[in-house]
């Protein structure tokens, strides 16, 4: 009986942690911001109306947006995005074994 109780408690704790991780990654955000260009690290940099900076690590596969296209600079866009965990790399391009949280653009439309 004691092992059954212990097993149930361990499973409950494991499910609790996994549910929190899934909800963190699956939250989709919407943002209206102005594109100001790519950063030195090749992130997509946007600034909203409150001068809050947003750096986006990458795009979803179906999204087409050239970060080096100067015609997009200083134009407003409506973005949907979410946080995502990715592998961290050192300066030599080797995985460090750690994960970092980044922002990924899911969709982007020109604000009219």
PDB file of N, CA and C in Angstrom:
ATOM      1  N   UNK A   1       0.828  -1.193   0.000  1.00  0.00           N
ATOM      2  CA  UNK A   1       0.000   0.000   0.000  1.00  0.00           C
ATOM      3  C   UNK A   1       0.872   1.257   0.000  1.00  0.00           C
ATOM      4  N   UNK A   2       1.993   1.186   0.739  1.00  0.00           N
ATOM      5  CA  UNK A   2       2.877   2.338   0.832  1.00  0.00           C
ATOM      6  C   UNK A   2       3.508   2.649  -0.530  1.00  0.00           C
ATOM      7  N   UNK A   3       3.876   1.627  -1.293  1.00  0.00           N
ATOM      8  CA  UNK A   3       4.474   1.855  -2.617  1.00  0.00           C
ATOM      9  C   UNK A   3       3.447   2.417  -3.590  1.00  0.00           C
ATOM     10  N   UNK A   4       2.203   1.999  -3.475  1.00  0.00           N
ATOM     11  CA  UNK A   4       1.146   2.540  -4.330  1.00  0.00           C
ATOM     12  C   UNK A   4       0.948   4.022  -4.038  1.00  0.00           C
ATOM     13  N   UNK A   5       0.909   4.377  -2.777  1.00  0.00           N
ATOM     14  CA  UNK A   5       0.758   5.776  -2.378  1.00  0.00           C
ATOM     15  C   UNK A   5       1.937   6.608  -2.885  1.00  0.00           C
ATOM     16  N   UNK A   6       3.151   6.105  -2.723  1.00  0.00           N
ATOM     17  CA  UNK A   6       4.353   6.811  -3.180  1.00  0.00           C
ATOM     18  C   UNK A   6       4.327   7.001  -4.692  1.00  0.00           C
ATOM     19  N   UNK A   7       3.931   5.977  -5.418  1.00  0.00           N
ATOM     20  CA  UNK A   7       3.845   6.058  -6.880  1.00  0.00           C
ATOM     21  C   UNK A   7       2.832   7.107  -7.310  1.00  0.00           C
ATOM     22  N   UNK A   8       1.699   7.149  -6.660  1.00  0.00           N
ATOM     23  CA  UNK A   8       0.661   8.127  -7.000  1.00  0.00           C
ATOM     24  C   UNK A   8       1.157   9.546  -6.743  1.00  0.00           C
ATOM     25  N   UNK A   9       1.828   9.769  -5.630  1.00  0.00           N
ATOM     26  CA  UNK A   9       2.353  11.096  -5.308  1.00  0.00           C
ATOM     27  C   UNK A   9       3.397  11.521  -6.338  1.00  0.00           C
ATOM     28  N   UNK A  10       4.297  10.632  -6.712  1.00  0.00           N
ATOM     29  CA  UNK A  10       5.335  10.954  -7.700  1.00  0.00           C
ATOM     30  C   UNK A  10       4.709  11.274  -9.054  1.00  0.00           C
ATOM     31  N   UNK A  11       3.733  10.499  -9.484  1.00  0.00           N
ATOM     32  CA  UNK A  11       3.057  10.771 -10.761  1.00  0.00           C
ATOM     33  C   UNK A  11       2.325  12.107 -10.723  1.00  0.00           C
ATOM     34  N   UNK A  12       1.685  12.413  -9.612  1.00  0.00           N
ATOM     35  CA  UNK A  12       0.985  13.690  -9.483  1.00  0.00           C
ATOM     36  C   UNK A  12       1.959  14.859  -9.610  1.00  0.00           C
ATOM     37  N   UNK A  13       3.103  14.770  -8.942  1.00  0.00           N
ATOM     38  CA  UNK A  13       4.111  15.837  -9.021  1.00  0.00           C
ATOM     39  C   UNK A  13       4.643  15.964 -10.442  1.00  0.00           C
ATOM     40  N   UNK A  14       4.916  14.849 -11.094  1.00  0.00           N
ATOM     41  CA  UNK A  14       5.435  14.880 -12.471  1.00  0.00           C
ATOM     42  C   UNK A  14       4.432  15.529 -13.417  1.00  0.00           C
ATOM     43  N   UNK A  15       3.159  15.189 -13.297  1.00  0.00           N
ATOM     44  CA  UNK A  15       2.140  15.797 -14.157  1.00  0.00           C
ATOM     45  C   UNK A  15       1.980  17.282 -13.871  1.00  0.00           C
ATOM     46  N   UNK A  16       2.115  17.677 -12.626  1.00  0.00           N
ATOM     47  CA  UNK A  16       2.003  19.096 -12.281  1.00  0.00           C
ATOM     48  C   UNK A  16       3.087  19.913 -12.960  1.00  0.00           C
ATOM     49  N   UNK A  17       4.326  19.440 -12.921  1.00  0.00           N
ATOM     50  CA  UNK A  17       5.421  20.166 -13.563  1.00  0.00           C
ATOM     51  C   UNK A  17       5.280  20.177 -15.076  1.00  0.00           C
ATOM     52  N   UNK A  18       4.878  19.072 -15.675  1.00  0.00           N
ATOM     53  CA  UNK A  18       4.760  19.033 -17.136  1.00  0.00           C
ATOM     54  C   UNK A  18       3.612  19.913 -17.611  1.00  0.00           C
ATOM     55  N   UNK A  19       2.544  20.020 -16.858  1.00  0.00           N
ATOM     56  CA  UNK A  19       1.426  20.882 -17.251  1.00  0.00           C
ATOM     57  C   UNK A  19       1.840  22.342 -17.231  1.00  0.00           C
ATOM     58  N   UNK A  20       2.644  22.751 -16.260  1.00  0.00           N
ATOM     59  CA  UNK A  20       3.112  24.135 -16.204  1.00  0.00           C
ATOM     60  C   UNK A  20       4.032  24.446 -17.371  1.00  0.00           C
ATOM     61  N   UNK A  21       4.887  23.536 -17.744  1.00  0.00           N
ATOM     62  CA  UNK A  21       5.818  23.745 -18.850  1.00  0.00           C
ATOM     63  C   UNK A  21       5.051  23.892 -20.164  1.00  0.00           C
ATOM     64  N   UNK A  22       4.046  23.066 -20.384  1.00  0.00           N
ATOM     65  CA  UNK A  22       3.265  23.133 -21.615  1.00  0.00           C
ATOM     66  C   UNK A  22       2.507  24.448 -21.697  1.00  0.00           C
ATOM     67  N   UNK A  23       1.880  24.880 -20.614  1.00  0.00           N
ATOM     68  CA  UNK A  23       1.115  26.124 -20.661  1.00  0.00           C
ATOM     69  C   UNK A  23       2.024  27.321 -20.897  1.00  0.00           C
ATOM     70  N   UNK A  24       3.261  27.297 -20.382  1.00  0.00           N
ATOM     71  CA  UNK A  24       4.201  28.389 -20.602  1.00  0.00           C
ATOM     72  C   UNK A  24       4.553  28.491 -22.081  1.00  0.00           C
ATOM     73  N   UNK A  25       4.826  27.382 -22.725  1.00  0.00           N
ATOM     74  CA  UNK A  25       5.259  27.401 -24.111  1.00  0.00           C
ATOM     75  C   UNK A  25       4.104  27.648 -25.075  1.00  0.00           C
ATOM     76  N   UNK A  26       2.900  27.311 -24.703  1.00  0.00           N
ATOM     77  CA  UNK A  26       1.780  27.396 -25.625  1.00  0.00           C
ATOM     78  C   UNK A  26       1.056  28.736 -25.591  1.00  0.00           C
ATOM     79  N   UNK A  27       1.404  29.638 -24.690  1.00  0.00           N
ATOM     80  CA  UNK A  27       0.753  30.933 -24.622  1.00  0.00           C
ATOM     81  C   UNK A  27       1.129  31.762 -25.844  1.00  0.00           C
ATOM     82  N   UNK A  28       0.121  32.186 -26.599  1.00  0.00           N
ATOM     83  CA  UNK A  28       0.347  32.982 -27.809  1.00  0.00           C
ATOM     84  C   UNK A  28       0.029  34.438 -27.491  1.00  0.00           C
ATOM     85  N   UNK A  29       0.933  35.328 -27.871  1.00  0.00           N
ATOM     86  CA  UNK A  29       0.801  36.758 -27.606  1.00  0.00           C
ATOM     87  C   UNK A  29       0.581  37.500 -28.920  1.00  0.00           C
ATOM     88  N   UNK A  30      -0.087  38.648 -28.834  1.00  0.00           N
ATOM     89  CA  UNK A  30      -0.275  39.522 -29.989  1.00  0.00           C
ATOM     90  C   UNK A  30       0.374  40.860 -29.678  1.00  0.00           C
ATOM     91  N   UNK A  31       0.972  41.460 -30.699  1.00  0.00           N
ATOM     92  CA  UNK A  31       1.720  42.693 -30.514  1.00  0.00           C
ATOM     93  C   UNK A  31       1.587  43.551 -31.761  1.00  0.00           C
ATOM     94  N   UNK A  32       1.412  44.857 -31.561  1.00  0.00           N
ATOM     95  CA  UNK A  32       1.488  45.828 -32.656  1.00  0.00           C
ATOM     96  C   UNK A  32       2.741  46.642 -32.403  1.00  0.00           C
ATOM     97  N   UNK A  33       3.686  46.586 -33.366  1.00  0.00           N
ATOM     98  CA  UNK A  33       4.973  47.249 -33.151  1.00  0.00           C
ATOM     99  C   UNK A  33       5.600  47.641 -34.478  1.00  0.00           C
ATOM    100  N   UNK A  34       6.602  48.504 -34.389  1.00  0.00           N
ATOM    101  CA  UNK A  34       7.332  49.003 -35.555  1.00  0.00           C
ATOM    102  C   UNK A  34       8.645  48.242 -35.686  1.00  0.00           C
ATOM    103  N   UNK A  35       8.931  47.788 -36.898  1.00  0.00           N
ATOM    104  CA  UNK A  35      10.177  47.070 -37.156  1.00  0.00           C
ATOM    105  C   UNK A  35      11.305  48.080 -37.304  1.00  0.00           C
ATOM    106  N   UNK A  36      12.395  47.880 -36.553  1.00  0.00           N
ATOM    107  CA  UNK A  36      13.526  48.808 -36.615  1.00  0.00           C
ATOM    108  C   UNK A  36      14.778  48.169 -37.199  1.00  0.00           C
ATOM    109  N   UNK A  37      14.691  46.928 -37.606  1.00  0.00           N
ATOM    110  CA  UNK A  37      15.816  46.265 -38.254  1.00  0.00           C
ATOM    111  C   UNK A  37      16.350  45.095 -37.454  1.00  0.00           C
ATOM    112  N   UNK A  38      17.384  44.473 -38.005  1.00  0.00           N
ATOM    113  CA  UNK A  38      18.014  43.327 -37.355  1.00  0.00           C
ATOM    114  C   UNK A  38      19.099  43.802 -36.388  1.00  0.00           C
ATOM    115  N   UNK A  39      19.302  43.054 -35.322  1.00  0.00           N
ATOM    116  CA  UNK A  39      20.355  43.368 -34.358  1.00  0.00           C
ATOM    117  C   UNK A  39      21.669  42.736 -34.808  1.00  0.00           C
ATOM    118  N   UNK A  40      22.739  43.001 -34.068  1.00  0.00           N
ATOM    119  CA  UNK A  40      24.035  42.390 -34.367  1.00  0.00           C
ATOM    120  C   UNK A  40      23.979  40.870 -34.254  1.00  0.00           C
ATOM    121  N   UNK A  41      23.088  40.375 -33.407  1.00  0.00           N
ATOM    122  CA  UNK A  41      22.924  38.927 -33.223  1.00  0.00           C
ATOM    123  C   UNK A  41      21.924  38.332 -34.205  1.00  0.00           C
ATOM    124  N   UNK A  42      21.473  39.132 -35.164  1.00  0.00           N
ATOM    125  CA  UNK A  42      20.526  38.714 -36.203  1.00  0.00           C
ATOM    126  C   UNK A  42      19.128  38.445 -35.661  1.00  0.00           C
ATOM    127  N   UNK A  43      18.773  39.075 -34.537  1.00  0.00           N
ATOM    128  CA  UNK A  43      17.404  39.008 -34.033  1.00  0.00           C
ATOM    129  C   UNK A  43      16.559  40.039 -34.764  1.00  0.00           C
ATOM    130  N   UNK A  44      15.242  39.811 -34.789  1.00  0.00           N
ATOM    131  CA  UNK A  44      14.298  40.771 -35.355  1.00  0.00           C
ATOM    132  C   UNK A  44      13.937  41.746 -34.239  1.00  0.00           C
ATOM    133  N   UNK A  45      14.151  43.039 -34.439  1.00  0.00           N
ATOM    134  CA  UNK A  45      13.901  44.021 -33.380  1.00  0.00           C
ATOM    135  C   UNK A  45      12.681  44.869 -33.727  1.00  0.00           C
ATOM    136  N   UNK A  46      11.727  44.903 -32.798  1.00  0.00           N
ATOM    137  CA  UNK A  46      10.509  45.696 -32.924  1.00  0.00           C
ATOM    138  C   UNK A  46      10.375  46.579 -31.691  1.00  0.00           C
ATOM    139  N   UNK A  47       9.718  47.740 -31.854  1.00  0.00           N
ATOM    140  CA  UNK A  47       9.435  48.643 -30.740  1.00  0.00           C
ATOM    141  C   UNK A  47       7.951  48.991 -30.783  1.00  0.00           C
ATOM    142  N   UNK A  48       7.267  48.857 -29.630  1.00  0.00           N
ATOM    143  CA  UNK A  48       5.838  49.180 -29.588  1.00  0.00           C
ATOM    144  C   UNK A  48       5.634  50.663 -29.291  1.00  0.00           C
ATOM    145  N   UNK A  49       4.377  51.077 -29.146  1.00  0.00           N
ATOM    146  CA  UNK A  49       4.041  52.486 -28.921  1.00  0.00           C
ATOM    147  C   UNK A  49       4.562  53.026 -27.585  1.00  0.00           C
ATOM    148  N   UNK A  50       4.856  52.136 -26.640  1.00  0.00           N
ATOM    149  CA  UNK A  50       5.380  52.540 -25.329  1.00  0.00           C
ATOM    150  C   UNK A  50       6.907  52.485 -25.278  1.00  0.00           C
ATOM    151  N   UNK A  51       7.544  52.403 -26.436  1.00  0.00           N
ATOM    152  CA  UNK A  51       9.006  52.291 -26.567  1.00  0.00           C
ATOM    153  C   UNK A  51       9.578  51.043 -25.902  1.00  0.00           C
ATOM    154  N   UNK A  52       8.769  50.008 -25.769  1.00  0.00           N
ATOM    155  CA  UNK A  52       9.229  48.708 -25.262  1.00  0.00           C
ATOM    156  C   UNK A  52       9.847  47.936 -26.426  1.00  0.00           C
ATOM    157  N   UNK A  53      11.085  47.473 -26.256  1.00  0.00           N
ATOM    158  CA  UNK A  53      11.770  46.721 -27.307  1.00  0.00           C
ATOM    159  C   UNK A  53      11.433  45.240 -27.211  1.00  0.00           C
ATOM    160  N   UNK A  54      11.240  44.609 -28.362  1.00  0.00           N
ATOM    161  CA  UNK A  54      10.995  43.179 -28.456  1.00  0.00           C
ATOM    162  C   UNK A  54      11.996  42.595 -29.437  1.00  0.00           C
ATOM    163  N   UNK A  55      12.729  41.586 -28.993  1.00  0.00           N
ATOM    164  CA  UNK A  55      13.678  40.897 -29.856  1.00  0.00           C
ATOM    165  C   UNK A  55      13.151  39.497 -30.125  1.00  0.00           C
ATOM    166  N   UNK A  56      13.053  39.149 -31.393  1.00  0.00           N
ATOM    167  CA  UNK A  56      12.552  37.843 -31.788  1.00  0.00           C
ATOM    168  C   UNK A  56      13.687  37.030 -32.388  1.00  0.00           C
ATOM    169  N   UNK A  57      13.801  35.813 -31.920  1.00  0.00           N
ATOM    170  CA  UNK A  57      14.899  34.927 -32.299  1.00  0.00           C
ATOM    171  C   UNK A  57      14.720  34.365 -33.708  1.00  0.00           C
ATOM    172  N   UNK A  58      13.484  33.937 -34.021  1.00  0.00           N
ATOM    173  CA  UNK A  58      13.248  33.339 -35.334  1.00  0.00           C
ATOM    174  C   UNK A  58      11.782  33.424 -35.727  1.00  0.00           C
ATOM    175  N   UNK A  59      11.489  32.863 -36.903  1.00  0.00           N
ATOM    176  CA  UNK A  59      10.139  32.845 -37.458  1.00  0.00           C
ATOM    177  C   UNK A  59       9.642  31.409 -37.529  1.00  0.00           C
ATOM    178  N   UNK A  60       8.329  31.249 -37.473  1.00  0.00           N
ATOM    179  CA  UNK A  60       7.755  29.940 -37.755  1.00  0.00           C
ATOM    180  C   UNK A  60       8.033  29.611 -39.225  1.00  0.00           C
ATOM    181  N   UNK A  61       8.024  28.350 -39.570  1.00  0.00           N
ATOM    182  CA  UNK A  61       8.405  27.919 -40.929  1.00  0.00           C
ATOM    183  C   UNK A  61       7.569  28.552 -42.033  1.00  0.00           C
ATOM    184  N   UNK A  62       6.304  28.771 -41.784  1.00  0.00           N
ATOM    185  CA  UNK A  62       5.417  29.278 -42.843  1.00  0.00           C
ATOM    186  C   UNK A  62       5.457  30.807 -42.989  1.00  0.00           C
ATOM    187  N   UNK A  63       6.181  31.495 -42.105  1.00  0.00           N
ATOM    188  CA  UNK A  63       6.237  32.959 -42.121  1.00  0.00           C
ATOM    189  C   UNK A  63       7.379  33.416 -43.020  1.00  0.00           C
ATOM    190  N   UNK A  64       7.071  34.356 -43.913  1.00  0.00           N
ATOM    191  CA  UNK A  64       8.089  34.929 -44.794  1.00  0.00           C
ATOM    192  C   UNK A  64       8.266  36.393 -44.411  1.00  0.00           C
ATOM    193  N   UNK A  65       9.470  36.733 -43.961  1.00  0.00           N
ATOM    194  CA  UNK A  65       9.782  38.103 -43.569  1.00  0.00           C
ATOM    195  C   UNK A  65      11.297  38.253 -43.626  1.00  0.00           C
ATOM    196  N   UNK A  66      11.775  39.046 -44.574  1.00  0.00           N
ATOM    197  CA  UNK A  66      13.216  39.250 -44.729  1.00  0.00           C
ATOM    198  C   UNK A  66      13.681  40.348 -43.778  1.00  0.00           C
ATOM    199  N   UNK A  67      14.509  40.000 -42.820  1.00  0.00           N
ATOM    200  CA  UNK A  67      14.954  40.988 -41.828  1.00  0.00           C
ATOM    201  C   UNK A  67      15.898  42.023 -42.408  1.00  0.00           C
ATOM    202  N   UNK A  68      16.535  41.733 -43.527  1.00  0.00           N
ATOM    203  CA  UNK A  68      17.470  42.680 -44.150  1.00  0.00           C
ATOM    204  C   UNK A  68      16.791  43.603 -45.165  1.00  0.00           C
ATOM    205  N   UNK A  69      15.485  43.450 -45.366  1.00  0.00           N
ATOM    206  CA  UNK A  69      14.738  44.262 -46.332  1.00  0.00           C
ATOM    207  C   UNK A  69      14.503  45.657 -45.741  1.00  0.00           C
ATOM    208  N   UNK A  70      15.220  46.662 -46.256  1.00  0.00           N
ATOM    209  CA  UNK A  70      15.123  48.030 -45.728  1.00  0.00           C
ATOM    210  C   UNK A  70      13.745  48.650 -45.918  1.00  0.00           C
ATOM    211  N   UNK A  71      12.951  48.155 -46.858  1.00  0.00           N
ATOM    212  CA  UNK A  71      11.623  48.728 -47.080  1.00  0.00           C
ATOM    213  C   UNK A  71      10.674  48.436 -45.915  1.00  0.00           C
ATOM    214  N   UNK A  72      10.996  47.472 -45.069  1.00  0.00           N
ATOM    215  CA  UNK A  72      10.153  47.129 -43.917  1.00  0.00           C
ATOM    216  C   UNK A  72      10.491  47.958 -42.671  1.00  0.00           C
ATOM    217  N   UNK A  73      11.647  48.596 -42.667  1.00  0.00           N
ATOM    218  CA  UNK A  73      12.078  49.369 -41.502  1.00  0.00           C
ATOM    219  C   UNK A  73      11.163  50.576 -41.305  1.00  0.00           C
ATOM    220  N   UNK A  74      10.805  50.834 -40.050  1.00  0.00           N
ATOM    221  CA  UNK A  74       9.915  51.923 -39.618  1.00  0.00           C
ATOM    222  C   UNK A  74       8.474  51.736 -40.068  1.00  0.00           C
ATOM    223  N   UNK A  75       8.074  50.520 -40.384  1.00  0.00           N
ATOM    224  CA  UNK A  75       6.678  50.206 -40.689  1.00  0.00           C
ATOM    225  C   UNK A  75       6.097  49.410 -39.536  1.00  0.00           C
ATOM    226  N   UNK A  76       4.786  49.602 -39.307  1.00  0.00           N
ATOM    227  CA  UNK A  76       4.106  48.911 -38.211  1.00  0.00           C
ATOM    228  C   UNK A  76       3.558  47.572 -38.673  1.00  0.00           C
ATOM    229  N   UNK A  77       3.645  46.596 -37.777  1.00  0.00           N
ATOM    230  CA  UNK A  77       3.182  45.244 -38.062  1.00  0.00           C
ATOM    231  C   UNK A  77       2.377  44.717 -36.880  1.00  0.00           C
ATOM    232  N   UNK A  78       1.489  43.789 -37.182  1.00  0.00           N
ATOM    233  CA  UNK A  78       0.748  43.054 -36.160  1.00  0.00           C
ATOM    234  C   UNK A  78       1.370  41.661 -36.110  1.00  0.00           C
ATOM    235  N   UNK A  79       1.913  41.314 -34.954  1.00  0.00           N
ATOM    236  CA  UNK A  79       2.604  40.039 -34.800  1.00  0.00           C
ATOM    237  C   UNK A  79       1.884  39.147 -33.801  1.00  0.00           C
ATOM    238  N   UNK A  80       1.917  37.856 -34.033  1.00  0.00           N
ATOM    239  CA  UNK A  80       1.583  36.881 -33.000  1.00  0.00           C
ATOM    240  C   UNK A  80       2.860  36.103 -32.731  1.00  0.00           C
ATOM    241  N   UNK A  81       3.115  35.832 -31.460  1.00  0.00           N
ATOM    242  CA  UNK A  81       4.362  35.164 -31.091  1.00  0.00           C
ATOM    243  C   UNK A  81       4.183  34.347 -29.826  1.00  0.00           C
ATOM    244  N   UNK A  82       5.147  33.471 -29.590  1.00  0.00           N
ATOM    245  CA  UNK A  82       5.155  32.688 -28.356  1.00  0.00           C
ATOM    246  C   UNK A  82       6.592  32.444 -27.921  1.00  0.00           C
ATOM    247  N   UNK A  83       6.748  32.113 -26.660  1.00  0.00           N
ATOM    248  CA  UNK A  83       8.053  31.733 -26.122  1.00  0.00           C
ATOM    249  C   UNK A  83       8.345  30.292 -26.494  1.00  0.00           C
ATOM    250  N   UNK A  84       9.622  29.999 -26.678  1.00  0.00           N
ATOM    251  CA  UNK A  84      10.040  28.661 -27.077  1.00  0.00           C
ATOM    252  C   UNK A  84      11.387  28.364 -26.418  1.00  0.00           C
ATOM    253  N   UNK A  85      11.590  27.123 -26.016  1.00  0.00           N
ATOM    254  CA  UNK A  85      12.875  26.703 -25.459  1.00  0.00           C
ATOM    255  C   UNK A  85      13.754  26.164 -26.580  1.00  0.00           C
ATOM    256  N   UNK A  86      14.993  26.649 -26.658  1.00  0.00           N
ATOM    257  CA  UNK A  86      15.949  26.171 -27.660  1.00  0.00           C
ATOM    258  C   UNK A  86      17.274  25.868 -26.972  1.00  0.00           C
ATOM    259  N   UNK A  87      18.110  25.100 -27.652  1.00  0.00           N
ATOM    260  CA  UNK A  87      19.439  24.793 -27.127  1.00  0.00           C
ATOM    261  C   UNK A  87      20.314  26.037 -27.137  1.00  0.00           C
ATOM    262  N   UNK A  88      21.136  26.161 -26.118  1.00  0.00           N
ATOM    263  CA  UNK A  88      22.091  27.268 -26.056  1.00  0.00           C
ATOM    264  C   UNK A  88      23.429  26.789 -26.621  1.00  0.00           C
ATOM    265  N   UNK A  89      24.085  27.657 -27.385  1.00  0.00           N
ATOM    266  CA  UNK A  89      25.376  27.335 -27.986  1.00  0.00           C
ATOM    267  C   UNK A  89      26.442  28.287 -27.458  1.00  0.00           C
ATOM    268  N   UNK A  90      27.670  27.797 -27.361  1.00  0.00           N
ATOM    269  CA  UNK A  90      28.774  28.658 -26.941  1.00  0.00           C
ATOM    270  C   UNK A  90      29.363  29.378 -28.152  1.00  0.00           C
ATOM    271  N   UNK A  91      30.430  30.138 -27.937  1.00  0.00           N
ATOM    272  CA  UNK A  91      31.025  30.935 -29.018  1.00  0.00           C
ATOM    273  C   UNK A  91      31.645  30.075 -30.116  1.00  0.00           C
ATOM    274  N   UNK A  92      31.894  28.800 -29.834  1.00  0.00           N
ATOM    275  CA  UNK A  92      32.463  27.891 -30.833  1.00  0.00           C
ATOM    276  C   UNK A  92      31.394  27.115 -31.596  1.00  0.00           C
ATOM    277  N   UNK A  93      30.119  27.365 -31.285  1.00  0.00           N
ATOM    278  CA  UNK A  93      29.028  26.679 -31.963  1.00  0.00           C
ATOM    279  C   UNK A  93      28.679  25.330 -31.370  1.00  0.00           C
ATOM    280  N   UNK A  94      29.187  25.037 -30.187  1.00  0.00           N
ATOM    281  CA  UNK A  94      28.906  23.769 -29.511  1.00  0.00           C
ATOM    282  C   UNK A  94      27.744  23.959 -28.533  1.00  0.00           C
ATOM    283  N   UNK A  95      26.877  22.945 -28.428  1.00  0.00           N
ATOM    284  CA  UNK A  95      25.784  23.005 -27.462  1.00  0.00           C
ATOM    285  C   UNK A  95      26.351  23.012 -26.046  1.00  0.00           C
ATOM    286  N   UNK A  96      25.771  23.870 -25.208  1.00  0.00           N
ATOM    287  CA  UNK A  96      26.222  23.948 -23.817  1.00  0.00           C
ATOM    288  C   UNK A  96      25.484  22.958 -22.924  1.00  0.00           C
ATOM    289  N   UNK A  97      24.385  22.412 -23.421  1.00  0.00           N
ATOM    290  CA  UNK A  97      23.559  21.525 -22.613  1.00  0.00           C
ATOM    291  C   UNK A  97      22.431  22.262 -21.921  1.00  0.00           C
ATOM    292  N   UNK A  98      22.479  23.578 -21.954  1.00  0.00           N
ATOM    293  CA  UNK A  98      21.433  24.397 -21.329  1.00  0.00           C
ATOM    294  C   UNK A  98      20.376  24.767 -22.367  1.00  0.00           C
ATOM    295  N   UNK A  99      19.221  25.134 -21.885  1.00  0.00           N
ATOM    296  CA  UNK A  99      18.135  25.620 -22.739  1.00  0.00           C
ATOM    297  C   UNK A  99      17.897  27.088 -22.414  1.00  0.00           C
ATOM    298  N   UNK A 100      17.551  27.872 -23.431  1.00  0.00           N
ATOM    299  CA  UNK A 100      17.204  29.276 -23.219  1.00  0.00           C
ATOM    300  C   UNK A 100      15.818  29.529 -23.795  1.00  0.00           C
ATOM    301  N   UNK A 101      15.141  30.524 -23.252  1.00  0.00           N
ATOM    302  CA  UNK A 101      13.816  30.901 -23.728  1.00  0.00           C
ATOM    303  C   UNK A 101      13.963  32.038 -24.729  1.00  0.00           C
ATOM    304  N   UNK A 102      13.350  31.858 -25.903  1.00  0.00           N
ATOM    305  CA  UNK A 102      13.392  32.871 -26.956  1.00  0.00           C
ATOM    306  C   UNK A 102      11.973  33.131 -27.449  1.00  0.00           C
ATOM    307  N   UNK A 103      11.810  34.235 -28.177  1.00  0.00           N
ATOM    308  CA  UNK A 103      10.521  34.572 -28.772  1.00  0.00           C
ATOM    309  C   UNK A 103      10.533  34.157 -30.246  1.00  0.00           C
ATOM    310  N   UNK A 104       9.462  33.502 -30.691  1.00  0.00           N
ATOM    311  CA  UNK A 104       9.315  33.072 -32.075  1.00  0.00           C
ATOM    312  C   UNK A 104       8.086  33.736 -32.677  1.00  0.00           C
ATOM    313  N   UNK A 105       8.231  34.338 -33.854  1.00  0.00           N
ATOM    314  CA  UNK A 105       7.107  34.969 -34.549  1.00  0.00           C
ATOM    315  C   UNK A 105       6.299  33.884 -35.250  1.00  0.00           C
ATOM    316  N   UNK A 106       5.000  33.819 -34.942  1.00  0.00           N
ATOM    317  CA  UNK A 106       4.108  32.839 -35.559  1.00  0.00           C
ATOM    318  C   UNK A 106       3.424  33.390 -36.799  1.00  0.00           C
ATOM    319  N   UNK A 107       3.106  34.688 -36.776  1.00  0.00           N
ATOM    320  CA  UNK A 107       2.511  35.338 -37.949  1.00  0.00           C
ATOM    321  C   UNK A 107       2.837  36.820 -37.893  1.00  0.00           C
ATOM    322  N   UNK A 108       2.863  37.433 -39.058  1.00  0.00           N
ATOM    323  CA  UNK A 108       3.158  38.866 -39.135  1.00  0.00           C
ATOM    324  C   UNK A 108       2.390  39.456 -40.307  1.00  0.00           C
ATOM    325  N   UNK A 109       1.696  40.574 -40.042  1.00  0.00           N
ATOM    326  CA  UNK A 109       0.926  41.279 -41.074  1.00  0.00           C
ATOM    327  C   UNK A 109       1.214  42.767 -40.975  1.00  0.00           C
ATOM    328  N   UNK A 110       1.209  43.429 -42.107  1.00  0.00           N
ATOM    329  CA  UNK A 110       1.381  44.875 -42.120  1.00  0.00           C
ATOM    330  C   UNK A 110       0.154  45.525 -41.505  1.00  0.00           C
ATOM    331  N   UNK A 111       0.365  46.482 -40.612  1.00  0.00           N
ATOM    332  CA  UNK A 111      -0.752  47.213 -40.010  1.00  0.00           C
ATOM    333  C   UNK A 111      -1.232  48.244 -41.017  1.00  0.00           C
ATOM    334  N   UNK A 112      -2.529  48.272 -41.227  1.00  0.00           N
ATOM    335  CA  UNK A 112      -3.105  49.213 -42.204  1.00  0.00           C
ATOM    336  C   UNK A 112      -3.625  50.440 -41.528  1.00  0.00           C
TER     337      UNK A 112
END
